Tab-separated table of N, CA and C in Angstrom:
chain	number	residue	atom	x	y	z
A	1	UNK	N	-17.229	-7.836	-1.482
A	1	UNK	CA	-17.261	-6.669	-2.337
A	1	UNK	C	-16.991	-7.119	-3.770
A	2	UNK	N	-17.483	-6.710	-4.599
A	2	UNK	CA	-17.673	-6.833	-6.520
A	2	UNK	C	-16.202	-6.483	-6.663
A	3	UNK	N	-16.150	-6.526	-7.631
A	3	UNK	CA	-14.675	-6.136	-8.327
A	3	UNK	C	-15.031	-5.249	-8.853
A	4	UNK	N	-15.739	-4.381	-8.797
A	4	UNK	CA	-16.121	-3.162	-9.694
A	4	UNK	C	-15.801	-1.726	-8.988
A	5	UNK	N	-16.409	-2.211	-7.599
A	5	UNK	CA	-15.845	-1.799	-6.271
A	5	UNK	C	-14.794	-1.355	-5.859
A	6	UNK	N	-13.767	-2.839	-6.204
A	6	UNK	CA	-12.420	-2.679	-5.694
A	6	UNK	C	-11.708	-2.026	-7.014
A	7	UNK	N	-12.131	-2.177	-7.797
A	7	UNK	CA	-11.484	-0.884	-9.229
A	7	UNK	C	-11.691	0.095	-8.916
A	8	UNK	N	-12.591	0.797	-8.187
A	8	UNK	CA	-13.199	1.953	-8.066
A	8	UNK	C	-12.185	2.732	-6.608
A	9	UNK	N	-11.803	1.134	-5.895
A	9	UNK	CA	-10.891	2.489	-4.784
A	9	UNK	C	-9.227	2.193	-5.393
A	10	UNK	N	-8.862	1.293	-5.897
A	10	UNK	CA	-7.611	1.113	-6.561
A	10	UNK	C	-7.093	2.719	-7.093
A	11	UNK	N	-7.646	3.404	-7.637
A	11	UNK	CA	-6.887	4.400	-8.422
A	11	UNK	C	-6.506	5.642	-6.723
A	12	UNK	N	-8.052	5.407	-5.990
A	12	UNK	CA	-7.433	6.283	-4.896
A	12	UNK	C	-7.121	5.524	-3.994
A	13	UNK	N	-6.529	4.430	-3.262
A	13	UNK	CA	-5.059	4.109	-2.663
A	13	UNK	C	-4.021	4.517	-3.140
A	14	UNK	N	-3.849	4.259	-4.633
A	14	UNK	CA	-2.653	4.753	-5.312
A	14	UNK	C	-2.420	6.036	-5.740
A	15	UNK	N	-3.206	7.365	-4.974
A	15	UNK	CA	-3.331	8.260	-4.908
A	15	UNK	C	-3.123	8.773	-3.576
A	16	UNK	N	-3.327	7.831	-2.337
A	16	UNK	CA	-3.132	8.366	-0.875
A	16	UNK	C	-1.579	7.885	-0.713
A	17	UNK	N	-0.481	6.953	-1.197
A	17	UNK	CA	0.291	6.442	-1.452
A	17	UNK	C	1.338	7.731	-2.199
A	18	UNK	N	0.643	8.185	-3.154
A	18	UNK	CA	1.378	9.208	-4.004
A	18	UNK	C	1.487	10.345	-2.480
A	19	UNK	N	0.628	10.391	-2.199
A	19	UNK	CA	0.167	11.941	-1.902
A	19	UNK	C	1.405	11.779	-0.788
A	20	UNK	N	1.312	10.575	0.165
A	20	UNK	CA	2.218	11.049	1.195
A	20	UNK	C	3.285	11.742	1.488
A	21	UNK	N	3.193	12.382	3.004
A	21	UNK	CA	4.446	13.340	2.784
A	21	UNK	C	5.724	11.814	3.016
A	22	UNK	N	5.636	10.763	3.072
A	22	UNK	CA	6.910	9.997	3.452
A	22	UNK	C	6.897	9.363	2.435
A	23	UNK	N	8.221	9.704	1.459
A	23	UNK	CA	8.443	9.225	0.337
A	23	UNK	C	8.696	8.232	0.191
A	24	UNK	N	9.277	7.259	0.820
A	24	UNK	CA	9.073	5.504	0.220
A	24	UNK	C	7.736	5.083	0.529
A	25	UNK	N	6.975	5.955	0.876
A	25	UNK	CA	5.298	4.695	0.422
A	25	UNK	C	4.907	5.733	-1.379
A	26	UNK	N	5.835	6.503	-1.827
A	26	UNK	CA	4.726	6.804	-2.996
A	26	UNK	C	5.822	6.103	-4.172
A	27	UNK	N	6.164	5.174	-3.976
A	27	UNK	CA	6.839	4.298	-5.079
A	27	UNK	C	6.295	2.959	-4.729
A	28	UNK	N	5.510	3.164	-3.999
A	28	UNK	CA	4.541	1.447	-3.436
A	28	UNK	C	3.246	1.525	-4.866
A	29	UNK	N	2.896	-0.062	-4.980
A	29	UNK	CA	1.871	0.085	-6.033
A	29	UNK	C	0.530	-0.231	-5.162
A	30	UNK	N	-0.286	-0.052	-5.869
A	30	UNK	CA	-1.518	-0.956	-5.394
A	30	UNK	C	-2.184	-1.209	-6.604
A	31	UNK	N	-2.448	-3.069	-6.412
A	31	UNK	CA	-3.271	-3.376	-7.956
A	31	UNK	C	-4.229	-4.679	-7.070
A	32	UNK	N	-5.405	-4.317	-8.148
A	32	UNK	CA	-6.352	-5.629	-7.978
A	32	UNK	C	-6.124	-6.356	-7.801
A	33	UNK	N	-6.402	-7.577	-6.991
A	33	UNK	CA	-6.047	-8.734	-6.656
A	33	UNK	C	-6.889	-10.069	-6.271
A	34	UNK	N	-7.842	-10.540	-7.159
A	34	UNK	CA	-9.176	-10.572	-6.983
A	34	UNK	C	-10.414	-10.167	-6.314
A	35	UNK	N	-10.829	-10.329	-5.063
A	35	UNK	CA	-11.320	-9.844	-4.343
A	35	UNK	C	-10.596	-8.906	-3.508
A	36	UNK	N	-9.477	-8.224	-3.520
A	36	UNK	CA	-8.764	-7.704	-2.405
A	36	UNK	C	-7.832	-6.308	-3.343
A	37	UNK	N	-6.923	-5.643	-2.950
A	37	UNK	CA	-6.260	-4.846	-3.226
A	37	UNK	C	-4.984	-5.178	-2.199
A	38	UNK	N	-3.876	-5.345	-3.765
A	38	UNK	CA	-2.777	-5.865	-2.864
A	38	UNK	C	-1.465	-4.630	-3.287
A	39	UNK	N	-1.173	-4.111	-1.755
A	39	UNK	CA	-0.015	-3.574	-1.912
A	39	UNK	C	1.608	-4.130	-2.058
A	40	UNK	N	1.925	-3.517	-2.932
A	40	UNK	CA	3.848	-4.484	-2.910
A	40	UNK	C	4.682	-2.926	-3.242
A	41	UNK	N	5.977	-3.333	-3.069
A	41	UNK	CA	7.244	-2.462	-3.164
A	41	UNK	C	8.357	-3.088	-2.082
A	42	UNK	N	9.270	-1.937	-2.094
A	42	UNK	CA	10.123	-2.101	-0.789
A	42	UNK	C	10.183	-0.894	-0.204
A	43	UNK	N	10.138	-0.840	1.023
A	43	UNK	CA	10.495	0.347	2.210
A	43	UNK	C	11.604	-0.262	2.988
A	44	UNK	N	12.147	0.625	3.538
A	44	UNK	CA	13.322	-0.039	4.824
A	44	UNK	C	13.069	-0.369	5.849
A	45	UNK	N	11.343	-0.232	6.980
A	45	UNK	CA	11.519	-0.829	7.893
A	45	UNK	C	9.692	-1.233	8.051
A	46	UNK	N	9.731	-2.095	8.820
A	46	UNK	CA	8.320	-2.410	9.505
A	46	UNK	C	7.000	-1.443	9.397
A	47	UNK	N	8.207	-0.194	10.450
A	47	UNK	CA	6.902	0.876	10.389
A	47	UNK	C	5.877	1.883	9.170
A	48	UNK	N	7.292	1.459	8.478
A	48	UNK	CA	6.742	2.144	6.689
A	48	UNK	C	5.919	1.002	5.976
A	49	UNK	N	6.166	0.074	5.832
A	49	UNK	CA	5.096	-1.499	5.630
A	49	UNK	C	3.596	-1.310	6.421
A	50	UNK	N	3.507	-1.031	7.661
A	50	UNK	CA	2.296	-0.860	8.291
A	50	UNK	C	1.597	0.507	8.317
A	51	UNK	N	2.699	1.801	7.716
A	51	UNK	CA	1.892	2.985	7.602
A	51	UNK	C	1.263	2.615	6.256
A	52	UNK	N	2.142	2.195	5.585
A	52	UNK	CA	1.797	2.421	4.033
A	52	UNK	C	0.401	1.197	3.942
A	53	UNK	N	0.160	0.173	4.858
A	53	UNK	CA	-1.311	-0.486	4.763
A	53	UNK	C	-2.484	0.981	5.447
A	54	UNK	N	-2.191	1.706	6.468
A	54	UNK	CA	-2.891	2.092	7.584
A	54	UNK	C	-2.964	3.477	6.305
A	55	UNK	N	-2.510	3.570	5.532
A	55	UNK	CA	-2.991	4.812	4.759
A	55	UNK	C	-3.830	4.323	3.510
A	56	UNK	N	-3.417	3.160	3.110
A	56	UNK	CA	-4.756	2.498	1.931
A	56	UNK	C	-6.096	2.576	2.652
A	57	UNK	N	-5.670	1.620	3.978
A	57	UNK	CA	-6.946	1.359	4.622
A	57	UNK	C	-7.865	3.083	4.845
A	58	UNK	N	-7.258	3.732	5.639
A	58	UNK	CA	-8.199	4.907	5.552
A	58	UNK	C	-8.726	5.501	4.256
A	59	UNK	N	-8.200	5.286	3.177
A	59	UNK	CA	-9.054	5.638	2.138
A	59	UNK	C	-9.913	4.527	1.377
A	60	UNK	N	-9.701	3.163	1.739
A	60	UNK	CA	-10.651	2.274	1.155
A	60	UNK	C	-11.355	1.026	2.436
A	61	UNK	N	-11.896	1.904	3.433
A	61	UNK	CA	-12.481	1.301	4.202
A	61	UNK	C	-13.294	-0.372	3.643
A	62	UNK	N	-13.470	-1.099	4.493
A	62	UNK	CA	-14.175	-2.390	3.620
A	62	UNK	C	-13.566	-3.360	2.493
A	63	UNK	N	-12.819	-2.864	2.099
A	63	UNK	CA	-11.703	-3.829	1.634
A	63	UNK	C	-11.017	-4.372	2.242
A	64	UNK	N	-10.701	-5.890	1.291
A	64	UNK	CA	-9.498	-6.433	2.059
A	64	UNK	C	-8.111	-6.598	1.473
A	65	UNK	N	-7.017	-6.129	2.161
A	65	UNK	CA	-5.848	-5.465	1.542
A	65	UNK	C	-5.034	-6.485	2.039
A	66	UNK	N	-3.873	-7.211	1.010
A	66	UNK	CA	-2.678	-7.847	1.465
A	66	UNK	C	-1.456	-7.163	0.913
A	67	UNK	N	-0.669	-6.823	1.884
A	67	UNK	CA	0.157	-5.773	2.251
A	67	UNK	C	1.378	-6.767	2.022
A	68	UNK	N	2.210	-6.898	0.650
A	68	UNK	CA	3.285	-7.770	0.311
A	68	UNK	C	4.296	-6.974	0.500
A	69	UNK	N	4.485	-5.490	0.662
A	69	UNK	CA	5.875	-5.316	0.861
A	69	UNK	C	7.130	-5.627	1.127
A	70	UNK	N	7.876	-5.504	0.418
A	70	UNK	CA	9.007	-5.952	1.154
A	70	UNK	C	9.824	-4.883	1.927
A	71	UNK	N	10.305	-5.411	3.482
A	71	UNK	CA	11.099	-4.840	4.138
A	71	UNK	C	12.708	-5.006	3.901
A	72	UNK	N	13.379	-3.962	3.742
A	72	UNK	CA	14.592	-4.399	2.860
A	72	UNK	C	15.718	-2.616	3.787
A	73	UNK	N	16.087	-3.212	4.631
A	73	UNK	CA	16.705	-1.694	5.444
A	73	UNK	C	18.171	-1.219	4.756
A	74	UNK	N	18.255	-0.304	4.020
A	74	UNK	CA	19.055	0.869	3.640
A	74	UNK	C	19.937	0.074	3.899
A	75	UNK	N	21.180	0.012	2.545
A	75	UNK	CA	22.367	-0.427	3.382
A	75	UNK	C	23.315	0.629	3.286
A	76	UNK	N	24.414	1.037	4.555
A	76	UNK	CA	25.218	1.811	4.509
A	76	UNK	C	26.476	2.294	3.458
């Protein structure tokens, strides 16, 4: 895929990210990353790291996304 492409779904990942109702994926970024769209931030566990890829992915099918989050769990 062009990079023209991946500019073109960048603004809406970081719009399906906003939108969610689970608030630590809408402080996640998503930015160009040469050929790819790479997500980073921190969430507290695994399952928020793999929603927050599984919700880019449904809005930018065909891309390839590296999902840097960091997992970092709440401390008491």
């Amino acid at each position: 895929m062009d990079a023209a492409a991946i500019n073109d779904f960048q603004p809406r990942a970081q719009a399906a990210l906003a939108a969610s109702p689970f608030y630590e994926l809408r402080d996640l970024s998503v930015k160009r990353c040469q050929d790819a769209l790479l997500i980073s931030g921190r969430v507290s566990s695994f399952y928020y790291k793999q929603l927050a890829q599984e919700v880019v992915r449904s809005v930018c099918s065909g891309i390839r996304l590296i999902n840097s989050t960091e997992v970092r769990p709440e401390e008491d």
